XYZ file of N, CA and C in Angstrom:
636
model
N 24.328 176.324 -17.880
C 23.141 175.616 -18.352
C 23.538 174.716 -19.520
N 22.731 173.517 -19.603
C 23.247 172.797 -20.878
C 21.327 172.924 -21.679
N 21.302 171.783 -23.071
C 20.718 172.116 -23.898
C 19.228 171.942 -22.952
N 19.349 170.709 -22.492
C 18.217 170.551 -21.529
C 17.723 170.473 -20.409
N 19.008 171.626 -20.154
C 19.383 172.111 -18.209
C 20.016 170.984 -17.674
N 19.586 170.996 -16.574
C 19.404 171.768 -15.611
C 20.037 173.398 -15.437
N 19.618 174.185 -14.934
C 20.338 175.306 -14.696
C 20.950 175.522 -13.232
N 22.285 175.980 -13.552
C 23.153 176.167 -12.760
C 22.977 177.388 -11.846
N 22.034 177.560 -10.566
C 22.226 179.255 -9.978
C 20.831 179.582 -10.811
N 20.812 181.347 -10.849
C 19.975 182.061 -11.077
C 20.503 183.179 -11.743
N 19.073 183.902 -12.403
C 19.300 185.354 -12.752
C 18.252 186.152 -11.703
N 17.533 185.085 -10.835
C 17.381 186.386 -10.062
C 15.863 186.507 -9.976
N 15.128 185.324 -11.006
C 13.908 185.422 -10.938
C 13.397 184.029 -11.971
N 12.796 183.699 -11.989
C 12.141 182.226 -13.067
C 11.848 182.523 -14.239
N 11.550 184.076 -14.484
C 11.068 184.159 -15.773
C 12.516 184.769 -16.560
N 13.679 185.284 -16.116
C 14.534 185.380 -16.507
C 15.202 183.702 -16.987
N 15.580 183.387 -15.607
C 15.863 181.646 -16.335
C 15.536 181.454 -17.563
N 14.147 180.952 -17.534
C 13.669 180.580 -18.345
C 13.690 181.274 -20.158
N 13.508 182.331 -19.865
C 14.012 183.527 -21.023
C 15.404 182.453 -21.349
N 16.683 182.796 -20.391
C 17.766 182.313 -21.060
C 17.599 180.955 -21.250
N 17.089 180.339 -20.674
C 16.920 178.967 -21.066
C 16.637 178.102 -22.432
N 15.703 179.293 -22.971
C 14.892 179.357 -24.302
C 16.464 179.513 -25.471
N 16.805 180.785 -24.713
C 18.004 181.087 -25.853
C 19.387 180.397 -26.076
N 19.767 179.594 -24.701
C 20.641 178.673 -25.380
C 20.543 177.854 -26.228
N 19.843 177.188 -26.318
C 19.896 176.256 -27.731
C 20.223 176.723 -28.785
N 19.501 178.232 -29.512
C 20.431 178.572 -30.285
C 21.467 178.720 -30.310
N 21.714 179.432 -29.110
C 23.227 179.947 -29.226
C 24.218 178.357 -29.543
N 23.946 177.132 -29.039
C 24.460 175.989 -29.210
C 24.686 175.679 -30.605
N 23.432 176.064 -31.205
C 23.145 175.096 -32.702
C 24.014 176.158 -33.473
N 24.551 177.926 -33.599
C 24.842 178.208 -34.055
C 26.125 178.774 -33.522
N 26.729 178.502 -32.770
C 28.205 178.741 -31.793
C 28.088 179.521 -31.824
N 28.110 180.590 -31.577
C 28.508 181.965 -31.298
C 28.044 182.725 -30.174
N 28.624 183.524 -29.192
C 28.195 184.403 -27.995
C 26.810 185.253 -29.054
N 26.309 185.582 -27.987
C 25.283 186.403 -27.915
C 24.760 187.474 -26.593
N 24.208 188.893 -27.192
C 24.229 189.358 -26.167
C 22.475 189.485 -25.935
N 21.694 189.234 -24.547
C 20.373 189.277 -24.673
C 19.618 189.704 -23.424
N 18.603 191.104 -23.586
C 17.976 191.392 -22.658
C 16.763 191.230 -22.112
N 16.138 190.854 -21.054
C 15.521 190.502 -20.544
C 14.743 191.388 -19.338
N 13.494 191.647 -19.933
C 12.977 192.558 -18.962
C 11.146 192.149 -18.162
N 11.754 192.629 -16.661
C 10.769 191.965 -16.142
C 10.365 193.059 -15.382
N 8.676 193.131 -14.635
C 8.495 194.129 -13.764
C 9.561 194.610 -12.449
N 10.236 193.932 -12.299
C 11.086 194.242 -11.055
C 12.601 194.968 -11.820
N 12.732 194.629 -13.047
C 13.690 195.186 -13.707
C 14.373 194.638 -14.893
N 15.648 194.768 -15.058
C 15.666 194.640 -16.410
C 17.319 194.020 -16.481
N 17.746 193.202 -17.118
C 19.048 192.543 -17.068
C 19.611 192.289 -18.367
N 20.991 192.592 -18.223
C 21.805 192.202 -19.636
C 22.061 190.571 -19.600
N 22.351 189.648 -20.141
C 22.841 188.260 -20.002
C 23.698 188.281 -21.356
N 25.170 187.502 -21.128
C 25.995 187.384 -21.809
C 25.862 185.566 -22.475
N 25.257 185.098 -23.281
C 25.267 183.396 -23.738
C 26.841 183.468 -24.350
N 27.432 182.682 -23.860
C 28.356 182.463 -24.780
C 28.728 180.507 -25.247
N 28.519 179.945 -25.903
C 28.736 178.276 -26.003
C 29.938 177.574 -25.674
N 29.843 176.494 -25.113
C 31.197 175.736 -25.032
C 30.713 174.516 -25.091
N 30.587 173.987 -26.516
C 29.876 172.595 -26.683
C 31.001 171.657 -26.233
N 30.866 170.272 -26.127
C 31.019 169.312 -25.502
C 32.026 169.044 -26.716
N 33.039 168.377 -26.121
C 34.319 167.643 -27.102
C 33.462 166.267 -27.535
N 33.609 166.156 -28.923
C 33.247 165.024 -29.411
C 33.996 164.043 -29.347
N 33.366 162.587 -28.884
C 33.956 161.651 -28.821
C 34.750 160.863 -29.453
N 36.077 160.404 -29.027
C 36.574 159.550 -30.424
C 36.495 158.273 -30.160
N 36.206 156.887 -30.156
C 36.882 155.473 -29.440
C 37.849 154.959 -30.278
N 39.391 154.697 -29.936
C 40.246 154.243 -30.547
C 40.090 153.018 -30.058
N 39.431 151.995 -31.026
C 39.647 150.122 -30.341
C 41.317 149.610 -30.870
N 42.180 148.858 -29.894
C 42.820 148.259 -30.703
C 44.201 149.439 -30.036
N 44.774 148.195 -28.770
C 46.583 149.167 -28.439
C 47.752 148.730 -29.510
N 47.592 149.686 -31.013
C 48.589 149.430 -31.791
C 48.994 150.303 -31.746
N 50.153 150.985 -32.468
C 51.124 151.831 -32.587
C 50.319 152.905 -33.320
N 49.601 152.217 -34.195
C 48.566 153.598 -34.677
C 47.790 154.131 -34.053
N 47.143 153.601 -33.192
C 46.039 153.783 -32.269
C 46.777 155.089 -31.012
N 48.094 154.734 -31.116
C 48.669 155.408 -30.459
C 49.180 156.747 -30.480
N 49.738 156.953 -31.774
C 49.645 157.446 -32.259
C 48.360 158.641 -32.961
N 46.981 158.063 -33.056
C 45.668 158.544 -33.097
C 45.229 159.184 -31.985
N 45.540 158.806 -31.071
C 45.116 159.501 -29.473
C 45.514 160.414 -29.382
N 47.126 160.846 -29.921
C 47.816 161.689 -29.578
C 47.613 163.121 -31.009
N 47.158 162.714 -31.900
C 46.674 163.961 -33.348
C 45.385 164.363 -32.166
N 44.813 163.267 -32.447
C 43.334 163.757 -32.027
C 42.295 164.459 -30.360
N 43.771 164.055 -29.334
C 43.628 164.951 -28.755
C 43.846 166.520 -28.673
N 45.084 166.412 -29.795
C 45.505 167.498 -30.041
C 44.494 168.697 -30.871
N 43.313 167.815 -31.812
C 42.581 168.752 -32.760
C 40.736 168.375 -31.579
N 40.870 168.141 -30.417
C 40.142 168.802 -29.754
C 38.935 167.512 -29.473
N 39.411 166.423 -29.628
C 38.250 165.280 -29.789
C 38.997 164.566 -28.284
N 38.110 163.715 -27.220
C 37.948 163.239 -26.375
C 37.816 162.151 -26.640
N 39.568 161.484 -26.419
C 39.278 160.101 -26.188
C 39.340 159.257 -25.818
N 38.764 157.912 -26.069
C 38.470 156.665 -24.883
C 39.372 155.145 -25.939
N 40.531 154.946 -25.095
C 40.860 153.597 -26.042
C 39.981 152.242 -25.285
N 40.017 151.223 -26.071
C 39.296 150.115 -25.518
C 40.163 148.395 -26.457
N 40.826 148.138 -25.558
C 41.483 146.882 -25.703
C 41.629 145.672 -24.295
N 40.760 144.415 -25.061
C 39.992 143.910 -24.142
C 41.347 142.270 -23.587
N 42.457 142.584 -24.723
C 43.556 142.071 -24.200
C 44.910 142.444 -23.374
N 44.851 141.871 -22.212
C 45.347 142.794 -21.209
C 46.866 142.906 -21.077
N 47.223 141.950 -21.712
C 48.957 142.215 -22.460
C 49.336 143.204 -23.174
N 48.596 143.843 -23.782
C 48.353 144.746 -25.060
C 48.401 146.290 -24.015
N 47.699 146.258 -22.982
C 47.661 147.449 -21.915
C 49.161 147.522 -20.799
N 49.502 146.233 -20.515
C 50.707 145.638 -19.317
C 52.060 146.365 -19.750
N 52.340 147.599 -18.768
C 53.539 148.133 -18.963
C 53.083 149.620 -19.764
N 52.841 149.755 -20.496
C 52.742 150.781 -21.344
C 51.355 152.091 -20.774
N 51.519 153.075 -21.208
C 50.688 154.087 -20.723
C 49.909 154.562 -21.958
N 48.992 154.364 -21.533
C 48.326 155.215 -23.181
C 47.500 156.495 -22.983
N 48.110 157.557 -23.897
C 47.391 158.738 -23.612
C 46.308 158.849 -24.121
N 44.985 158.667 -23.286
C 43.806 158.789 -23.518
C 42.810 159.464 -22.388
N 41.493 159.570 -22.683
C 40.688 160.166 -21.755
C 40.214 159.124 -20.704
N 39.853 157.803 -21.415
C 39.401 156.669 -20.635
C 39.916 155.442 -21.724
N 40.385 154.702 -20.351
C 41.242 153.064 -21.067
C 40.324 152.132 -20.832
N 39.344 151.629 -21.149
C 38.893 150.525 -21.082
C 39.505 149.019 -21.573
N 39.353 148.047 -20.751
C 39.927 146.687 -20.348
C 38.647 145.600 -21.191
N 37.385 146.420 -21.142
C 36.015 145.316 -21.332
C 35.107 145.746 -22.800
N 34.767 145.387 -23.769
C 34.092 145.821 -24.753
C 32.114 146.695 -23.835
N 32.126 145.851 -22.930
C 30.427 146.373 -22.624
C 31.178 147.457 -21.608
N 31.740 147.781 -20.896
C 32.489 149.115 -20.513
C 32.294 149.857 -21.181
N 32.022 150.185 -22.439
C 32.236 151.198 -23.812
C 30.643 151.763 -23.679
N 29.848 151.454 -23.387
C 28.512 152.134 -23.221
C 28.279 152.988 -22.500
N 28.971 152.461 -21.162
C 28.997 153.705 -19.966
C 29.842 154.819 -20.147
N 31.240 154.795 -20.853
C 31.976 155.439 -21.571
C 31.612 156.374 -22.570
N 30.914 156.566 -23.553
C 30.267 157.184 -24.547
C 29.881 158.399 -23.997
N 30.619 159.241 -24.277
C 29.708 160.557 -23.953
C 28.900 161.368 -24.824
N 27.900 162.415 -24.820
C 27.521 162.872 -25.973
C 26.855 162.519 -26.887
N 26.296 163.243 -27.903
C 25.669 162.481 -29.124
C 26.875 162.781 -30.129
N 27.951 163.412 -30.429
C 28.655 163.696 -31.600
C 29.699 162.633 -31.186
N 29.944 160.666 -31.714
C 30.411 159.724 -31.567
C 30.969 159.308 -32.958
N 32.822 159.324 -32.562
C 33.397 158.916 -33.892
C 34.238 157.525 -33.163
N 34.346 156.575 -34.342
C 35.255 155.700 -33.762
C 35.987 154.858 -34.606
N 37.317 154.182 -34.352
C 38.382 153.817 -35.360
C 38.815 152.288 -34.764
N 38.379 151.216 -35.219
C 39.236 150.239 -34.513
C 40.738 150.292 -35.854
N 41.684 150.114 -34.976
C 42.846 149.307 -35.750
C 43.331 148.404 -35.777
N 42.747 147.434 -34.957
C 43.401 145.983 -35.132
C 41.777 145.334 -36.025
N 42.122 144.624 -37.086
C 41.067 143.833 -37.476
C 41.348 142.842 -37.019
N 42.127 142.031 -36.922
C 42.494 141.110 -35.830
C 42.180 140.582 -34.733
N 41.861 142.102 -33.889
C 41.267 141.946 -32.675
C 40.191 141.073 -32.168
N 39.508 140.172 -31.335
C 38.564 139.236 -31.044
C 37.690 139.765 -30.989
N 37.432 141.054 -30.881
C 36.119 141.639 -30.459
C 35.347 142.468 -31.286
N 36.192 142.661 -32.787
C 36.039 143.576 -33.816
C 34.123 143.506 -33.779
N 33.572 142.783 -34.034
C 31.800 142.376 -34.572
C 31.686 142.920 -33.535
N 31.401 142.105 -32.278
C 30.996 142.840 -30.780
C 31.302 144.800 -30.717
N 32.257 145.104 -30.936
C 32.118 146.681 -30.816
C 31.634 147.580 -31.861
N 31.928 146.839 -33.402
C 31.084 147.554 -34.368
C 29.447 147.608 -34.319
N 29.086 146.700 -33.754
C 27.677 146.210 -33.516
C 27.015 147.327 -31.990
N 28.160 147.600 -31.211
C 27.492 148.229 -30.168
C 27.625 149.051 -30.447
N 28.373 149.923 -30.827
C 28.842 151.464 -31.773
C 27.510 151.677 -32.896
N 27.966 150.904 -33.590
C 26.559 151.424 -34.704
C 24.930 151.519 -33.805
N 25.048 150.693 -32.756
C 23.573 151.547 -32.275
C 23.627 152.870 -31.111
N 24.653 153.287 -31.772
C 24.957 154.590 -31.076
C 24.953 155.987 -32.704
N 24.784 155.233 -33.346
C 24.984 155.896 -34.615
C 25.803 157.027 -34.668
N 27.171 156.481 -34.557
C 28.327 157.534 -35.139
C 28.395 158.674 -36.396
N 28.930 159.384 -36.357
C 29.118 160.110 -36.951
C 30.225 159.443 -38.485
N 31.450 158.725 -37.552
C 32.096 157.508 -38.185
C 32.391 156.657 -37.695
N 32.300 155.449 -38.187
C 32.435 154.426 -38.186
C 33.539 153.922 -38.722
N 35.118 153.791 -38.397
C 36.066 153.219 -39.397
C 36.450 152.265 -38.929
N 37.129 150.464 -39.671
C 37.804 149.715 -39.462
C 39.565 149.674 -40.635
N 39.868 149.588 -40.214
C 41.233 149.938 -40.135
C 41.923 148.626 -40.717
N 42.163 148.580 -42.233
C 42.444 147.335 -43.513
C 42.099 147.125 -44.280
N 42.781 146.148 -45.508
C 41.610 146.327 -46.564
C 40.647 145.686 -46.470
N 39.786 145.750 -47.930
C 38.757 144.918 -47.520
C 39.220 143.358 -47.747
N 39.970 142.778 -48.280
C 40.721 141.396 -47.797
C 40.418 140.904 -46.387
N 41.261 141.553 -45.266
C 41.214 141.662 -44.314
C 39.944 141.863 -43.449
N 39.254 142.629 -43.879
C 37.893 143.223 -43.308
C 36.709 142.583 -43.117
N 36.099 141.758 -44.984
C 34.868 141.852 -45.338
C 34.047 140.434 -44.657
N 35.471 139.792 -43.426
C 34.838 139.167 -42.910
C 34.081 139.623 -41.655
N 34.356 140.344 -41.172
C 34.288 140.939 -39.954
C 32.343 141.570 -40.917
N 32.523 142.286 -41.948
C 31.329 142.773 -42.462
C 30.303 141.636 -42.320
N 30.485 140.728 -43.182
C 29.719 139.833 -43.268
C 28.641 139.277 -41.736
N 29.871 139.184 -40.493
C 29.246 138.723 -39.440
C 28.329 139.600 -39.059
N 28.300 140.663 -39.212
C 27.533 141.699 -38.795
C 25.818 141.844 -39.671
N 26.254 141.847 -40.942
C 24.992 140.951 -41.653
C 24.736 139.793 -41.079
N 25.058 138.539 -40.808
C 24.746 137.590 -40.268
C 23.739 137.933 -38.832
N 24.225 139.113 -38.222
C 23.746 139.244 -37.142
C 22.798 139.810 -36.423
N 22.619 140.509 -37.683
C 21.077 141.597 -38.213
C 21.399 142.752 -38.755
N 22.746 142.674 -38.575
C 23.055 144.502 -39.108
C 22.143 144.614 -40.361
N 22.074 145.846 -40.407
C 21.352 145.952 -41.706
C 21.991 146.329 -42.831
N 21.592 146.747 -44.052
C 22.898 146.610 -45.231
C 23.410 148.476 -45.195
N 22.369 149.325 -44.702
C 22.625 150.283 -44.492
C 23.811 150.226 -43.580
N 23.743 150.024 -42.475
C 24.504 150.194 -41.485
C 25.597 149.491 -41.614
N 25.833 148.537 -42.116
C 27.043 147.825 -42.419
C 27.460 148.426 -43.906
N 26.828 149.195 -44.505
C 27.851 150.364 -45.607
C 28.081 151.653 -44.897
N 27.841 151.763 -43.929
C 28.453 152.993 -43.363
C 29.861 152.670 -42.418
N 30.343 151.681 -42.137
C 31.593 151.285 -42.064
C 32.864 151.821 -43.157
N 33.374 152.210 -42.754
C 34.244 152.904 -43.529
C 35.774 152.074 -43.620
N 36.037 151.260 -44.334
C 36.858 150.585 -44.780
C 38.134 150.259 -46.256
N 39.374 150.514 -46.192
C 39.914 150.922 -45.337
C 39.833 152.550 -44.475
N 40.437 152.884 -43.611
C 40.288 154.317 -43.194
C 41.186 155.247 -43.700
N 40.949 156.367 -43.633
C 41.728 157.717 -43.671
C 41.796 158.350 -45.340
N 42.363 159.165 -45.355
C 42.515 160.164 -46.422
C 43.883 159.225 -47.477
N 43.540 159.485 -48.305
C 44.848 158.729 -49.116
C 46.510 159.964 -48.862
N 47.303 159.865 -48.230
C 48.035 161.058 -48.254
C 49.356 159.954 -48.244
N 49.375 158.557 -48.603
C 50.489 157.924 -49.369
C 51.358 157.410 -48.197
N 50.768 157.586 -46.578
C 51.578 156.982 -45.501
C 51.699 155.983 -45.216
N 53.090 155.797 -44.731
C 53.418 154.265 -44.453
C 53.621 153.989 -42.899
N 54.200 155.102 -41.565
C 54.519 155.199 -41.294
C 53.154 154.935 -39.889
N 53.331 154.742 -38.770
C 52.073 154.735 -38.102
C 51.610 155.860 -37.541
N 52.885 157.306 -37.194
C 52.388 158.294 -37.438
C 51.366 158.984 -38.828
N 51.887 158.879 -39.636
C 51.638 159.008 -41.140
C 50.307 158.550 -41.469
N 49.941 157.442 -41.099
C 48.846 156.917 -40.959
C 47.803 157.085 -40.292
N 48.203 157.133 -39.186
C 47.249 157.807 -37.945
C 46.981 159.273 -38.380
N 47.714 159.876 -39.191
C 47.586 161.331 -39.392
C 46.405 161.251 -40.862
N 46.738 160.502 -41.453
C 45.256 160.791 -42.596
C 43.967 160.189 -42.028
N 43.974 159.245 -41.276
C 42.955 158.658 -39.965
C 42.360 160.491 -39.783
N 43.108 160.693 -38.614
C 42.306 162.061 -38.101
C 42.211 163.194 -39.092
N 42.671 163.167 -39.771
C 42.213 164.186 -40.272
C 41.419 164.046 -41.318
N 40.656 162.592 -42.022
C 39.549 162.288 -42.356
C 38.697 162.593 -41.728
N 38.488 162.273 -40.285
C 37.697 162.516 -38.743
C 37.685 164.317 -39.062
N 38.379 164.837 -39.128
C 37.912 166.389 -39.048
C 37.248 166.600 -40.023
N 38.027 166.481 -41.227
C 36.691 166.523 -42.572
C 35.503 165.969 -42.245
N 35.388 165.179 -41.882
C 33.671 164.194 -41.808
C 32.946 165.323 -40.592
N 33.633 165.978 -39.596
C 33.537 166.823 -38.564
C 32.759 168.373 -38.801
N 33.887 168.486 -40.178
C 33.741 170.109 -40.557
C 33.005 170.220 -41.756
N 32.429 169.240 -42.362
C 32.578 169.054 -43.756
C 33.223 169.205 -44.602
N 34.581 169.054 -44.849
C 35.461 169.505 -45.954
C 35.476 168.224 -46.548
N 36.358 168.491 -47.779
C 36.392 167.514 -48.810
C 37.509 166.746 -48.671
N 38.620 167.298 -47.774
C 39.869 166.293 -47.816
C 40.788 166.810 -49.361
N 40.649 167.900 -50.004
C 40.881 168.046 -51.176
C 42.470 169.355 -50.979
N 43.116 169.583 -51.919
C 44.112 170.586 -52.244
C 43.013 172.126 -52.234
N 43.807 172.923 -51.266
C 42.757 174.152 -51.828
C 43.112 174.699 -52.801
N 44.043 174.321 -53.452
C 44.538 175.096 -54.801
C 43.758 174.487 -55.931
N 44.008 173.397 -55.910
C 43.378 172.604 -57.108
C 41.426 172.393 -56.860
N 41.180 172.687 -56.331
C 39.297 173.349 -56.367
C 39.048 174.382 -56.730
């Protein structure tokens, strides 16, 4: 069963369903198995809930070496993801480990799974930077990162004001990205990338646990 069914099969009667039906959602909102009984005139049943929420989404825009690198942390810490580079030289020859490769920026809608949506372009460069921040933010991410400083960036911001963004939504862009952890390297980089993404995920602070 998911949060708003359909249900898969039976327990055997409608008012059982429905009983469990009621109780997944908690069990969702607060992860954890649960054990729950259910009793009806014909008899009486144990049901085991246990959760397996949905991998949250990541979109890596942009086939750079970081990006590449990003696919490969962040599949690893459990996030599902979709790269999207709409220049096709950039894809020609090379394999990228991802969940879904998109070729087209409006491809990325049908792509989106879920409501828990994080996403990282790394090329500011890229032609399409406005076009995907603009379709992303009305998906309202969780994050939002572009990937440079703001030198580099605050033009890409600006168009987006120009375009209606609103000032809210164009400060929730997160620019440059990642955790400061002093990398130069595009592993290195890609590695304070995701693991900003888990903090923003788990709520942590990104901090030394010694020094708190």
């Amino acid at each position: 069963m998911s949060r708003a069914g359909p249900l898969a099969g039976t327990l055997g009667c409608s008012e059982f369903d429905a009983a469990a039906l009621a109780d997944a959602a908690p069990a969702l909102d607060e992860g954890g198995p649960r054990l729950r009984t259910y009793t009806h005139e014909l008899g009486t049943v144990e049901v085991h809930l246990e959760p397996y929420p949905a991998r949250p989404t990541l979109v890596v825009a942009g086939a750079t070496p970081v990006a590449a690198a990003v696919l490969e942390w962040a599949t690893a810490v459990g996030f599902r993801t979709v790269l999207v580079e709409s220049r096709a030289e950039r894809l020609r020859g090379s394999l990228w480990d991802a969940d879904a490769v998109l070729d087209r920026v409006d491809a990325l809608e049908g792509a989106i799974a879920g409501d828990e949506i994080y996403a990282v372009l790394t090329d500011h460069d890229a032609p399409d930077v406005v076009d995907l921040c603009a379709l992303l933010l009305r998906r309202e991410p969780r994050y939002l990162g572009l990937m440079g400083s703001r030198r580099h960036t605050s033009h890409h911001l600006e168009a987006l004001r120009a375009g209606g963004a609103s000032e809210a939504e164009v400060a929730s862009i997160r620019t440059p990205v990642g955790l400061d952890l002093g990398g130069r390297t595009a592993a290195e980089i890609a590695l304070s990338i995701v693991a900003g993404l888990v903090a923003v995920r788990r709520g942590g602070g990104g901090a030394w646990k010694d020094t708190g």
